[in-house]
Amino acid sequence: MAEDDLRMAALLEQLLAEAGCEPTVHHDGRSALRDARRGGFDVLLLDWMLPGLTGPQVLAALRADGHATPALLLTARGDVRDRVDGLDAGADDYLAKPFDVEELLARLRALHRRGSGKGLVALRAGDLLVDPASRTATRGGQPVALSTREFENE
């Protein structure tokens, strides 16, 4: 979990612990990215406005590295454009503040259940990166349009 507001971070940490989770807390984007790159997390919960790197920047870096850990962006930014940008950066879900605690927990449980590509590894060949978890492909950093059939594993 990455949240720069210390009060909110403490509340979320307590809430997650009471729900049976083992939260790891970061207060800036750089340390969250460094830790997330090591892996071992079931779900990532990231605030949008983090110092150092924003939540979407953390996610974009992780997705570019081939990490498929499910992620939820939690933010006060609730406009449609913000939600689209967050999801396009690699978020699997997005929840605007203020939020209902039960809804947050339900969304985290759903992400954990789905696994959002758990076990799927991004494939890299030269400057081509295909990420089956997010169903995206890039060549030289530019998006490549692929059909649903091209992503099928069979």
XYZ file of N, CA and C in Angstrom, residues 1-6 8-14 16 22-28 31-32 35 41 45:
78
model
N 0.846 -1.171 0.000
C 0.000 0.000 0.000
C 0.889 1.230 0.000
N 0.524 2.213 -0.809
C 1.260 3.469 -0.838
C 0.274 4.615 -0.663
N 0.440 5.356 0.411
C -0.428 6.494 0.737
C 0.433 7.513 1.459
N 0.483 8.750 0.946
C 1.350 9.759 1.552
C 0.717 10.463 2.745
N -0.595 10.475 2.843
C -1.267 11.074 3.996
C -1.110 10.104 5.168
N -0.348 10.496 6.171
C -0.010 9.600 7.272
C -1.238 9.104 8.041
N -4.371 8.807 6.837
C -5.084 7.885 5.957
C -4.331 6.566 5.859
N -3.006 6.630 5.772
C -2.197 5.406 5.691
C -2.387 4.557 6.948
N -2.396 5.198 8.116
C -2.575 4.464 9.373
C -3.967 3.829 9.436
N -4.980 4.564 9.003
C -6.340 4.020 8.990
C -6.457 2.840 8.024
N -5.897 2.986 6.833
C -5.944 1.893 5.856
C -5.167 0.678 6.351
N -4.021 0.931 6.962
C -3.220 -0.174 7.493
C -4.015 -0.943 8.552
N -4.660 -0.227 9.456
C -5.465 -0.871 10.488
C -6.644 -1.621 9.874
N -6.967 -2.864 6.841
C -6.499 -4.044 6.110
C -6.047 -5.145 7.074
N -1.938 -8.483 5.395
C -0.648 -8.119 5.979
C -0.079 -6.949 5.184
N -0.585 -5.728 5.446
C -0.179 -4.584 4.637
C 1.268 -4.159 4.864
N 1.893 -3.777 3.785
C 3.197 -3.127 3.800
C 2.939 -1.690 3.371
N 3.377 -0.727 4.157
C 3.027 0.670 3.912
C 4.226 1.457 3.405
N 3.965 2.238 2.365
C 4.949 3.182 1.829
C 4.273 4.542 1.742
N 5.083 5.594 1.874
C 4.534 6.948 1.847
C 5.001 7.737 0.635
N 5.709 7.079 -0.274
C 6.145 7.746 -1.500
C 6.206 6.724 -2.638
N 9.722 4.401 -3.155
C 9.907 3.231 -2.286
C 8.842 2.175 -2.586
N 7.628 2.607 -2.955
C 6.582 1.647 -3.320
C 6.994 0.874 -4.574
N 9.856 -1.665 -3.769
C 9.363 -2.834 -3.047
C 8.483 -3.711 -3.942
N 3.561 -9.595 -3.550
C 2.325 -8.967 -3.104
C 1.144 -9.562 -3.860
N -2.317 -1.416 -3.510
C -3.253 -0.325 -3.265
C -2.426 0.949 -3.287
